[in-house]
Short mmCIF file of C-alpha atoms in Angstrom, two decimals:
data_model
loop_
_atom_site.label_atom_id
_atom_site.label_comp_id
_atom_site.label_asym_id
_atom_site.label_seq_id
_atom_site.Cartn_x
_atom_site.Cartn_y
_atom_site.Cartn_z
CA MET N 227 26.63 -70.80 -130.00
CA ASN N 228 25.99 -73.64 -132.47
CA LYS N 229 27.90 -73.92 -135.73
CA GLN N 230 25.08 -72.54 -137.92
CA LYS N 231 24.60 -69.43 -135.74
CA ARG N 232 28.36 -68.84 -135.64
CA LEU N 233 28.56 -68.91 -139.44
CA ILE N 234 25.65 -66.46 -139.73
CA THR N 235 27.33 -64.10 -137.26
CA LEU N 236 30.66 -64.20 -139.09
CA ALA N 237 28.92 -63.51 -142.40
CA ALA N 238 27.11 -60.53 -140.89
CA VAL N 239 30.37 -59.10 -139.53
CA ALA N 240 32.02 -59.54 -142.91
CA CYS N 241 29.13 -57.76 -144.63
CA LEU N 242 29.20 -54.88 -142.16
CA SER N 243 32.93 -54.52 -142.64
CA ALA N 244 32.73 -54.53 -146.42
CA CYS N 245 29.80 -52.12 -146.49
CA ASN N 246 31.23 -49.71 -143.93
CA PRO N 247 32.21 -46.40 -145.64
CA ALA N 248 35.22 -46.24 -143.35
CA ASN N 249 36.59 -49.29 -145.16
CA GLU N 250 35.94 -47.88 -148.61
CA GLY N 251 39.62 -47.01 -149.01
CA MET N 252 40.47 -50.67 -148.64
CA GLN N 253 38.55 -51.54 -151.79
CA LYS N 254 40.36 -51.48 -155.12
CA LYS N 255 39.60 -48.26 -157.00
CA ASP N 256 39.02 -47.75 -160.72
CA ILE N 257 42.42 -46.12 -161.28
CA GLN N 258 45.69 -47.80 -160.30
CA LEU N 259 48.87 -45.79 -160.81
CA ILE N 260 52.14 -47.18 -162.11
CA THR N 261 55.15 -44.93 -161.64
CA VAL N 262 58.04 -45.67 -164.00
CA ALA N 263 61.62 -44.46 -163.41
CA PRO N 264 60.70 -41.41 -161.27
CA GLY N 265 63.86 -39.39 -161.87
CA HIS N 266 62.18 -36.00 -161.48
CA PHE N 267 60.37 -34.69 -158.40
CA HIS N 268 57.27 -34.01 -160.51
CA ALA N 269 56.47 -37.73 -160.26
CA ALA N 270 56.04 -37.34 -156.51
CA LEU N 271 54.04 -34.10 -156.83
CA VAL N 272 51.31 -36.03 -158.67
CA GLN N 273 50.90 -37.90 -155.38
CA LYS N 274 51.03 -34.91 -153.04
CA THR N 275 47.28 -35.38 -152.61
CA MET N 276 44.87 -38.33 -152.68
CA TYR N 277 42.13 -38.79 -155.27
CA PRO N 278 38.82 -40.59 -154.49
CA GLN N 279 38.92 -42.70 -157.64
CA VAL N 280 42.61 -43.64 -157.40
CA ASP N 281 43.80 -46.71 -155.52
CA SER N 282 46.18 -46.00 -152.66
CA VAL N 283 48.53 -48.76 -153.83
CA VAL N 284 51.05 -47.49 -156.39
CA HIS N 285 53.33 -49.89 -158.23
CA VAL N 286 56.76 -48.42 -158.89
CA TYR N 287 59.27 -49.78 -161.41
CA ALA N 288 62.72 -48.22 -161.48
CA PRO N 289 66.44 -48.87 -161.36
CA GLU N 290 67.88 -48.76 -157.87
CA GLY N 291 69.60 -45.49 -157.00
CA PRO N 292 69.31 -42.01 -155.49
CA GLU N 293 66.51 -40.89 -157.85
CA LEU N 294 64.19 -43.65 -156.67
CA ALA N 295 65.20 -42.97 -153.07
CA ALA N 296 64.39 -39.26 -153.46
CA TYR N 297 60.97 -40.04 -154.93
CA LEU N 298 60.13 -42.48 -152.11
CA ALA N 299 61.35 -39.97 -149.51
CA LEU N 300 58.91 -37.35 -150.85
CA ILE N 301 56.04 -39.86 -150.79
CA ASP N 302 56.95 -40.71 -147.20
CA GLN N 303 57.03 -37.00 -146.38
CA TYR N 304 53.50 -36.59 -147.74
CA ASN N 305 52.29 -39.70 -145.89
CA THR N 306 53.68 -38.54 -142.54
CA ARG N 307 52.95 -34.79 -142.62
CA SER N 308 50.74 -33.54 -139.81
CA ASP N 309 48.35 -31.59 -142.04
CA ASP N 310 46.14 -33.78 -144.26
CA PRO N 311 48.59 -36.68 -144.69
CA THR N 312 48.32 -38.94 -147.72
CA SER N 313 48.12 -42.73 -147.45
CA TRP N 314 50.01 -44.06 -150.46
CA GLU N 315 51.38 -47.59 -150.33
CA GLU N 316 54.35 -47.95 -152.68
CA LYS N 317 55.08 -51.42 -154.02
CA VAL N 318 58.52 -51.11 -155.57
CA TYR N 319 60.35 -53.23 -158.12
CA LYS N 320 64.04 -52.36 -158.48
CA GLY N 321 66.03 -53.57 -161.45
CA ASP N 322 67.48 -52.58 -164.79
CA ASP N 323 64.68 -54.49 -166.52
CA PHE N 324 62.07 -52.26 -164.84
CA LEU N 325 60.21 -51.38 -168.06
CA GLN N 326 59.97 -54.97 -169.23
CA LYS N 327 58.81 -56.03 -165.77
CA MET N 328 56.15 -53.33 -165.71
CA LEU N 329 54.84 -54.29 -169.14
CA ALA N 330 54.75 -57.96 -168.18
CA GLU N 331 52.92 -57.42 -164.90
CA LYS N 332 50.65 -54.45 -165.80
CA GLU N 333 49.72 -53.88 -162.16
CA GLY N 334 47.74 -50.76 -162.97
CA ASN N 335 46.14 -48.81 -165.80
CA VAL N 336 47.80 -45.35 -165.66
CA VAL N 337 51.54 -44.93 -166.16
CA VAL N 338 53.05 -41.78 -164.62
CA LEU N 339 56.29 -40.63 -166.26
CA ALA N 340 58.61 -37.93 -164.91
CA GLY N 341 62.32 -38.48 -165.28
CA ASN N 342 65.07 -38.80 -167.85
CA ASN N 343 63.61 -37.32 -171.03
CA GLN N 344 65.98 -39.17 -173.36
CA HIS N 345 63.99 -42.39 -172.89
CA LYS N 346 60.55 -40.94 -172.27
CA ILE N 347 59.16 -41.37 -175.78
CA ASP N 348 60.19 -45.04 -175.69
CA TYR N 349 58.37 -45.52 -172.37
CA ILE N 350 55.34 -43.72 -173.81
CA THR N 351 55.31 -45.77 -177.01
CA GLN N 352 55.57 -49.13 -175.26
CA SER N 353 53.02 -48.20 -172.59
CA VAL N 354 50.25 -47.12 -174.95
CA ALA N 355 50.99 -50.12 -177.19
CA ALA N 356 50.37 -52.30 -174.13
CA GLY N 357 46.97 -50.65 -173.60
CA LEU N 358 48.02 -48.41 -170.71
CA ASN N 359 47.03 -44.78 -170.20
CA VAL N 360 49.96 -42.36 -169.79
CA LEU N 361 50.25 -39.14 -167.81
CA ALA N 362 53.64 -37.72 -168.73
CA ASP N 363 55.63 -34.81 -167.39
CA LYS N 364 56.88 -32.41 -170.03
CA PRO N 365 58.61 -32.66 -172.39
CA MET N 366 57.39 -35.80 -174.14
CA ILE N 367 60.17 -35.45 -176.74
CA ILE N 368 63.39 -33.42 -176.85
CA ASP N 369 64.34 -33.37 -180.55
CA SER N 370 62.83 -33.55 -184.01
CA ASP N 371 63.72 -37.25 -184.33
CA GLY N 372 61.14 -37.96 -181.65
CA PHE N 373 58.28 -36.17 -183.40
CA PRO N 374 57.26 -39.02 -185.76
CA GLU N 375 57.32 -41.37 -182.76
CA LEU N 376 55.06 -39.04 -180.80
CA LYS N 377 52.61 -38.84 -183.70
CA GLN N 378 52.51 -42.63 -183.83
CA ALA N 379 52.10 -42.87 -180.05
CA PHE N 380 48.97 -40.70 -180.19
CA ALA N 381 47.64 -42.81 -183.07
CA THR N 382 48.31 -46.03 -181.11
CA ALA N 383 46.68 -44.58 -177.99
CA SER N 384 43.57 -43.78 -180.02
CA GLU N 385 43.48 -47.28 -181.52
CA ASN N 386 43.82 -48.86 -178.08
CA GLY N 387 41.29 -46.59 -176.40
CA VAL N 388 43.76 -45.08 -173.91
CA GLN N 389 44.59 -41.48 -173.04
CA LEU N 390 48.06 -39.96 -173.53
CA TYR N 391 48.44 -36.55 -171.89
CA ASP N 392 51.18 -34.23 -170.69
CA ILE N 393 51.23 -32.26 -167.44
CA MET N 394 50.57 -28.61 -168.25
CA THR N 395 50.47 -27.08 -164.75
CA GLU N 396 50.61 -23.43 -165.82
CA ARG N 397 47.03 -23.49 -167.11
CA TYR N 398 46.00 -23.52 -163.44
CA GLU N 399 47.88 -20.40 -162.31
CA ILE N 400 45.13 -17.91 -161.46
CA ASN N 401 46.72 -14.87 -163.14
CA THR N 402 47.17 -16.81 -166.36
CA MET N 403 43.55 -17.92 -166.14
CA LEU N 404 42.48 -14.31 -165.68
CA GLN N 405 44.70 -13.13 -168.54
CA LYS N 406 42.94 -15.63 -170.78
CA ALA N 407 39.49 -14.65 -169.49
CA PHE N 408 40.00 -10.92 -170.08
CA SER N 409 41.42 -11.58 -173.55
CA GLN N 410 38.19 -13.34 -174.52
CA LEU N 411 36.06 -10.24 -173.89
CA PRO N 412 36.03 -8.44 -177.27
CA ASP N 413 34.35 -5.28 -175.96
CA PHE N 414 37.12 -4.82 -173.42
CA PHE N 415 40.23 -6.35 -175.03
CA GLY N 416 39.42 -5.71 -178.67
CA GLY N 417 41.10 -8.89 -179.93
CA LEU N 418 44.80 -9.59 -180.36
CA VAL N 419 46.76 -7.25 -182.60
CA PRO N 420 48.80 -9.07 -185.27
CA GLY N 421 52.10 -7.81 -183.88
CA SER N 422 55.47 -8.27 -185.55
CA ALA N 423 58.70 -10.15 -185.02
CA ASP N 424 60.14 -7.11 -183.23
CA ASN N 425 56.99 -6.40 -181.23
CA PRO N 426 54.97 -9.62 -180.88
CA ALA N 427 51.32 -9.70 -179.94
CA ILE N 428 52.13 -12.30 -177.29
CA THR N 429 55.35 -12.59 -175.30
CA LYS N 430 55.99 -15.16 -172.59
CA GLU N 431 59.23 -15.36 -170.64
CA SER N 432 60.15 -17.81 -167.90
CA VAL N 433 63.13 -17.78 -165.54
CA HIS N 434 64.03 -21.00 -163.72
CA HIS N 435 66.75 -22.09 -161.32
CA PHE N 436 68.90 -25.19 -161.00
CA PHE N 437 69.09 -24.91 -157.21
CA LYS N 438 65.70 -24.63 -155.51
CA GLU N 439 63.47 -25.99 -152.76
CA VAL N 440 60.64 -28.49 -153.23
CA SER N 441 58.10 -29.13 -150.48
CA GLY N 442 60.25 -27.09 -148.11
CA LYS N 443 63.53 -28.94 -148.67
CA PRO N 444 66.54 -28.30 -150.97
CA LEU N 445 66.21 -30.20 -154.22
CA SER N 446 69.00 -32.58 -155.22
CA ARG N 447 69.30 -32.74 -159.00
CA PRO N 448 70.49 -35.91 -160.75
CA ALA N 449 73.69 -35.31 -162.72
CA TRP N 450 71.93 -36.14 -166.01
CA PHE N 451 69.69 -33.09 -165.47
CA TYR N 452 72.67 -31.03 -166.67
CA ASP N 453 73.10 -33.19 -169.79
CA THR N 454 70.93 -31.76 -172.54
CA LYS N 455 71.08 -35.07 -174.41
CA GLN N 456 69.16 -36.59 -171.50
CA GLN N 457 67.16 -33.68 -170.04
CA GLY N 458 66.72 -31.75 -173.28
CA GLU N 459 67.71 -28.16 -173.95
CA GLY N 460 65.70 -25.33 -172.43
CA ILE N 461 64.17 -24.51 -175.81
CA VAL N 462 62.38 -27.90 -175.86
CA ASP N 463 61.78 -28.24 -172.12
CA VAL N 464 60.20 -25.34 -170.22
CA THR N 465 59.08 -23.67 -173.47
CA THR N 466 56.48 -26.44 -173.82
CA HIS N 467 54.56 -24.65 -171.06
CA LEU N 468 54.88 -21.28 -172.77
CA VAL N 469 53.90 -22.52 -176.22
CA ASP N 470 50.97 -24.37 -174.66
CA LEU N 471 49.76 -21.18 -172.96
CA VAL N 472 50.01 -19.16 -176.16
CA GLN N 473 47.71 -21.67 -177.87
CA TRP N 474 45.40 -22.18 -174.88
CA GLU N 475 44.89 -18.47 -174.18
CA SER N 476 44.83 -17.07 -177.70
CA PHE N 477 42.73 -19.69 -179.46
CA PRO N 478 40.84 -21.54 -176.71
CA ASP N 479 39.07 -24.76 -177.68
CA GLN N 480 40.38 -24.44 -181.25
CA VAL N 481 42.34 -27.08 -183.11
CA ILE N 482 45.85 -25.99 -184.12
CA ASP N 483 47.12 -27.56 -187.35
CA TYR N 484 50.91 -27.50 -187.07
CA GLU N 485 51.38 -27.79 -190.84
CA ARG N 486 49.09 -24.88 -191.63
CA ASP N 487 48.86 -22.61 -188.58
CA ILE N 488 52.47 -22.34 -187.35
CA GLN N 489 55.36 -20.57 -189.03
CA LEU N 490 58.77 -20.46 -187.35
CA VAL N 491 60.34 -17.01 -187.75
CA GLY N 492 63.55 -17.60 -185.80
CA ALA N 493 65.10 -19.36 -182.82
CA LYS N 494 68.24 -19.09 -180.72
CA ARG N 495 69.91 -20.82 -177.80
CA TRP N 496 72.65 -20.01 -175.31
CA SER N 497 74.31 -21.63 -172.33
CA THR N 498 74.35 -21.13 -168.56
CA SER N 499 77.71 -21.55 -166.83
CA VAL N 500 77.69 -23.82 -163.76
CA THR N 501 80.83 -23.95 -161.61
CA PRO N 502 82.10 -27.19 -160.03
CA ALA N 503 81.09 -25.83 -156.61
CA GLN N 504 77.56 -25.08 -157.79
CA PHE N 505 77.32 -28.50 -159.43
CA GLU N 506 78.34 -30.17 -156.16
CA ARG N 507 75.83 -28.12 -154.20
CA SER N 508 73.07 -29.14 -156.61
CA THR N 509 73.93 -32.82 -157.11
CA GLY N 510 76.21 -33.78 -154.23
CA LEU N 511 78.88 -34.86 -156.73
CA LYS N 512 82.41 -33.46 -156.38
CA GLU N 513 83.29 -33.95 -160.06
CA PHE N 514 81.51 -33.72 -163.38
CA PRO N 515 80.64 -37.22 -164.68
CA GLU N 516 82.33 -38.43 -167.84
CA PHE N 517 79.16 -37.98 -169.91
CA LEU N 518 79.36 -34.22 -169.21
CA SER N 519 83.02 -33.86 -170.20
CA GLY N 520 82.12 -32.53 -173.64
CA SER N 521 80.22 -29.63 -172.05
CA VAL N 522 83.06 -28.37 -169.83
CA ASP N 523 84.49 -25.06 -171.06
CA GLY N 524 88.07 -23.77 -170.93
CA ALA N 525 87.54 -22.32 -167.45
CA GLY N 526 86.48 -25.68 -166.08
CA ASN N 527 82.80 -24.77 -165.79
CA LEU N 528 79.86 -26.63 -167.23
CA ALA N 529 78.16 -24.93 -170.20
CA VAL N 530 74.52 -26.01 -170.16
CA PHE N 531 72.37 -25.02 -173.14
CA ALA N 532 69.38 -24.38 -170.93
CA ASN N 533 68.31 -21.08 -172.49
CA GLY N 534 66.34 -20.51 -175.64
CA GLU N 535 63.99 -18.22 -177.56
CA ILE N 536 61.40 -18.99 -180.23
CA ASN N 537 59.86 -16.33 -182.48
CA TYR N 538 56.92 -17.57 -184.57
CA THR N 539 53.44 -16.90 -185.87
CA LEU N 540 50.31 -18.76 -184.83
CA LYS N 541 47.36 -18.24 -187.13
CA ASP N 542 49.17 -15.09 -188.37
CA ILE N 543 49.61 -13.69 -184.85
CA HIS N 544 53.24 -13.02 -183.87
CA ALA N 545 54.39 -14.68 -180.64
CA LYS N 546 57.68 -15.02 -178.79
CA VAL N 547 58.55 -17.41 -175.97
CA SER N 548 61.84 -17.57 -174.09
CA VAL N 549 63.30 -19.47 -171.16
CA ILE N 550 66.30 -18.62 -168.99
CA TRP N 551 67.99 -20.84 -166.40
CA ASN N 552 70.09 -19.28 -163.65
CA PHE N 553 71.73 -21.30 -160.91
CA GLN N 554 69.86 -19.85 -157.93
CA ALA N 555 67.11 -17.29 -157.39
CA PRO N 556 67.64 -14.12 -155.36
CA GLU N 557 66.71 -14.36 -151.69
CA GLY N 558 62.94 -14.60 -151.30
CA ALA N 559 62.35 -15.23 -155.00
CA GLY N 560 61.64 -18.34 -157.04
CA ASP N 561 60.93 -19.19 -160.66
CA LEU N 562 59.73 -16.08 -162.50
CA HIS N 563 57.20 -15.47 -165.23
CA TYR N 564 56.42 -12.53 -167.52
CA SER N 565 53.67 -12.46 -170.07
CA ILE N 566 51.92 -9.86 -172.20
CA MET N 567 48.96 -10.15 -174.56
CA ARG N 568 48.49 -7.00 -176.64
CA GLY N 569 44.96 -6.14 -177.70
CA ARG N 570 43.40 -3.24 -179.56
CA TYR N 571 42.08 -1.59 -176.39
CA ALA N 572 44.09 -3.21 -173.58
CA ASN N 573 47.33 -4.95 -172.78
CA LEU N 574 47.16 -7.85 -170.32
CA ILE N 575 50.43 -8.22 -168.41
CA VAL N 576 51.52 -10.82 -165.86
CA GLN N 577 54.59 -9.75 -163.87
CA GLN N 578 56.42 -11.48 -161.04
CA GLY N 579 59.26 -9.22 -159.94
CA ALA N 580 60.35 -7.44 -156.79
CA ASP N 581 57.41 -5.01 -156.96
CA GLU N 582 55.10 -8.05 -156.82
CA GLN N 583 57.15 -9.69 -154.03
CA TYR N 584 58.03 -12.35 -156.62
CA LYS N 585 54.40 -13.49 -156.83
CA PRO N 586 52.61 -13.33 -160.20
CA VAL N 587 50.21 -10.42 -160.60
CA LEU N 588 47.97 -9.48 -163.53
CA TYR N 589 47.85 -5.87 -164.70
CA VAL N 590 45.61 -4.38 -167.39
CA GLU N 591 46.61 -1.19 -169.10
CA SER N 592 45.01 1.02 -171.68
CA THR N 593 46.56 1.18 -175.15
CA GLY N 594 45.23 4.73 -175.57
CA GLU N 595 42.67 3.67 -178.14
CA ARG N 596 39.99 4.85 -175.71
CA ASP N 597 39.98 7.85 -173.41
CA ALA N 598 40.53 7.21 -169.70
CA GLN N 599 36.85 7.38 -168.76
CA ALA N 600 35.77 4.98 -171.51
CA PHE N 601 38.54 2.50 -170.62
CA GLU N 602 37.64 2.56 -166.94
CA ALA N 603 33.98 1.96 -167.77
CA ALA N 604 34.91 -0.97 -170.04
CA LEU N 605 37.08 -2.45 -167.30
CA ALA N 606 34.28 -2.17 -164.76
CA LYS N 607 31.94 -3.98 -167.15
CA ALA N 608 34.57 -6.70 -167.74
CA ILE N 609 35.00 -7.17 -163.98
CA GLU N 610 31.24 -7.55 -163.65
CA GLN N 611 31.11 -10.11 -166.48
CA LEU N 612 33.84 -12.27 -164.93
CA SER N 613 32.87 -11.92 -161.27
CA GLY N 614 30.54 -14.91 -161.44
CA SER N 615 33.49 -17.14 -162.29
CA TYR N 616 36.17 -15.53 -160.13
CA GLN N 617 35.27 -14.79 -156.52
CA GLY N 618 36.43 -11.43 -155.19
CA LEU N 619 37.57 -10.15 -158.59
CA LYS N 620 38.45 -6.46 -158.46
CA SER N 621 40.75 -3.84 -160.00
CA GLU N 622 42.94 -1.23 -158.34
CA PRO N 623 44.51 1.75 -160.19
CA VAL N 624 48.30 1.82 -159.85
CA ALA N 625 49.14 4.42 -162.51
CA ASP N 626 47.41 6.35 -165.27
CA GLY N 627 45.62 3.78 -167.40
CA ARG N 628 47.13 0.84 -165.48
CA TYR N 629 45.24 -1.38 -163.02
CA ARG N 630 46.19 -4.26 -160.77
CA ILE N 631 43.76 -7.21 -160.84
CA SER N 632 43.17 -9.38 -157.78
CA VAL N 633 40.86 -12.18 -156.63
CA ASP N 634 39.93 -13.85 -153.38
CA PRO N 635 43.03 -15.54 -151.89
CA SER N 636 41.22 -18.88 -151.93
CA LEU N 637 41.65 -18.95 -155.72
CA VAL N 638 45.43 -18.60 -155.52
CA THR N 639 47.20 -21.96 -155.65
CA THR N 640 50.89 -22.87 -155.73
CA HIS N 641 52.89 -24.54 -158.46
CA GLU N 642 52.99 -27.75 -156.43
CA GLU N 643 49.20 -27.69 -155.99
CA HIS N 644 48.75 -27.38 -159.75
CA PHE N 645 49.88 -30.99 -160.18
CA ALA N 646 46.78 -32.21 -158.38
CA GLN N 647 44.62 -29.96 -160.56
CA VAL N 648 46.14 -31.37 -163.76
CA THR N 649 45.75 -34.91 -162.45
CA GLU N 650 42.10 -34.32 -161.56
CA LYS N 651 41.45 -33.00 -165.08
CA TYR N 652 43.15 -36.08 -166.54
CA LEU N 653 41.04 -38.35 -164.31
CA ASP N 654 37.96 -36.65 -165.76
CA PHE N 655 39.20 -37.56 -169.23
CA LEU N 656 39.64 -41.17 -168.16
CA LYS N 657 36.13 -41.25 -166.69
CA SER N 658 34.54 -39.85 -169.85
CA GLY N 659 36.78 -41.91 -172.13
CA THR N 660 37.76 -38.93 -174.23
CA MET N 661 39.56 -35.60 -174.30
CA PRO N 662 38.42 -32.38 -176.00
CA GLU N 663 39.06 -32.71 -179.73
CA TRP N 664 41.69 -29.95 -179.69
CA GLU N 665 43.96 -31.43 -177.00
CA VAL N 666 45.85 -34.02 -179.08
CA PRO N 667 46.42 -31.90 -182.23
CA ASN N 668 47.51 -29.00 -180.02
CA MET N 669 49.99 -31.18 -178.15
CA LEU N 670 51.41 -32.22 -181.50
CA ALA N 671 51.57 -28.57 -182.61
CA LYS N 672 53.43 -27.65 -179.45
CA TYR N 673 56.10 -30.33 -179.84
CA TYR N 674 56.40 -29.72 -183.58
CA LEU N 675 57.30 -26.10 -182.84
CA THR N 676 59.71 -26.69 -179.96
CA THR N 677 61.69 -29.41 -181.72
CA LYS N 678 61.75 -27.53 -185.03
CA ALA N 679 62.99 -24.45 -183.17
CA LEU N 680 65.81 -26.46 -181.59
CA ALA N 681 66.91 -27.74 -184.98
CA GLU N 682 66.89 -24.16 -186.30
CA ALA N 683 68.79 -22.78 -183.30
CA GLU N 684 71.46 -25.47 -183.58
CA THR N 685 72.30 -24.28 -187.08
CA VAL N 686 72.93 -20.79 -185.69
CA THR N 687 74.86 -21.71 -182.52
CA ALA N 688 77.25 -24.64 -182.48
CA PRO N 689 77.61 -26.52 -179.15
#
C-alpha cells in the first residue's frame, strides 16, 4: 500500500471510530461533575446511576481521609455491581487546599456538595462566584448567620448565569406525590382547613437513625456528624425536607415570600443520648473526639441536639414539622415518615409503621362533611381524574370512611433512587438555562424558617 492510500485508510478508520455510537461515551459530554469534600454518602448516591448528558469523568477535590475513602468505595461498588454497573472515572486531588485547587482548575461545570455543613455555604459562595453551577445536599445553611450569605449566593448565581439548587429527594416519593395530587382536587379534598397551633392543617413528622445501611452495607458516620456545629441541629437539617414538602404540596408553583407569608408560632429542640458503645459502632472510634467534649453529659453519654419541632403558619395555614433521631431502627424498619393534610371533605394521611411493614402508604379518610355514599363517589371520581398520571391507581376500604391508596409497583422508587430523579430534574434546569420562578424564593423561605426556628428554640432550651 502506498503512502497516500495508507493515509486515506487511517483517516477512514479514525472517522468510523469517532462516528460509531458505541464510542459516544468516550466523547466529552456537556456536563462535567466536580465533587468537593464528599463527607456524606449522598455525594455518592448522585452517581448511583449514569446520565446521558453527563461526562463519565468526575473530578474530586477533598482532604485525604476516611470520608473520601468511603465515597470512592461506594463509587467502586456501583462501577463493579453485576446489575447495570456504572462507569465513572474518578480523578482525585487530595490536599487541604482542595477548594482553592478546584477553583483554580475548574475541571467541570457542576459542583456537587454533600459533606460537612459548617463550610457548605462558603463552598457554595465561592463556586457560584467562579461561574460554577452547584447541586448541594441539604442543608445549605445551619444557622441564621448563614442566611444573608445564602441570599447573596442566589443573587450571584443569577448574575453569573448559573444554577444553585438543593437536593429535595422527598418530592419523588410516590405517596407524597399522590398526597399532593389528591389535595389539588377541590371537589374531592375541599381545600386545606386553616387549622390551629394545637391542631395544624398540615403535620409532617420524620424519624431518622444514626446507625443504618446504605446500598446494602452498614454506614460509617464521620465523628463530626454528631457535632451540631458542623452537621447542624435536626431542626435545620432534616426539617428542610419537611418544610419544602409543606410548601410544594400546599401551594404548588406559587412563590413564597418569607417576609410576608411565613409566621413562626413556636419552636423547640431536644437531644438524643448516644452511648460510647453506640458511638464506636457508628464511627469506629473508641473515644469521643475533643471537639465533642462539651456535649458529653454527666453519665458519659453524648447529648446530640438532633431533634426539633417547628410550629408556624404559611399563608395563614397552620403547619407543624418535627424530626426525631434515634440510634437504630427496629428490626426490619428504616427511616419513618408521617404526614397529614386536613381538608374540608378529606384527610390525606401518609403512614409508615408496622401495619404498613415500614413502607409509606397513603390513606384517605372522610371528615364526615359528606355522607359515606357521597364520599365514596367523590373518591371514585378523583381516582378516575388521576389515573391518567398514575398507572394502576386504586383505592381499597380498610375501615369506615378510610381507604388505602395504591399504584402500580413500577411507580414505587426507593430513597436512594430519588437522588437520580432529583439530578435529572436539575439537569433539565441546566439544559433550559432556568428554573421555575418559584424555586429560588421558596428555597430562601425554607431556610429562613428553619434557621429562625433554631434561633427561637435556643432561647427556650440551653445546650
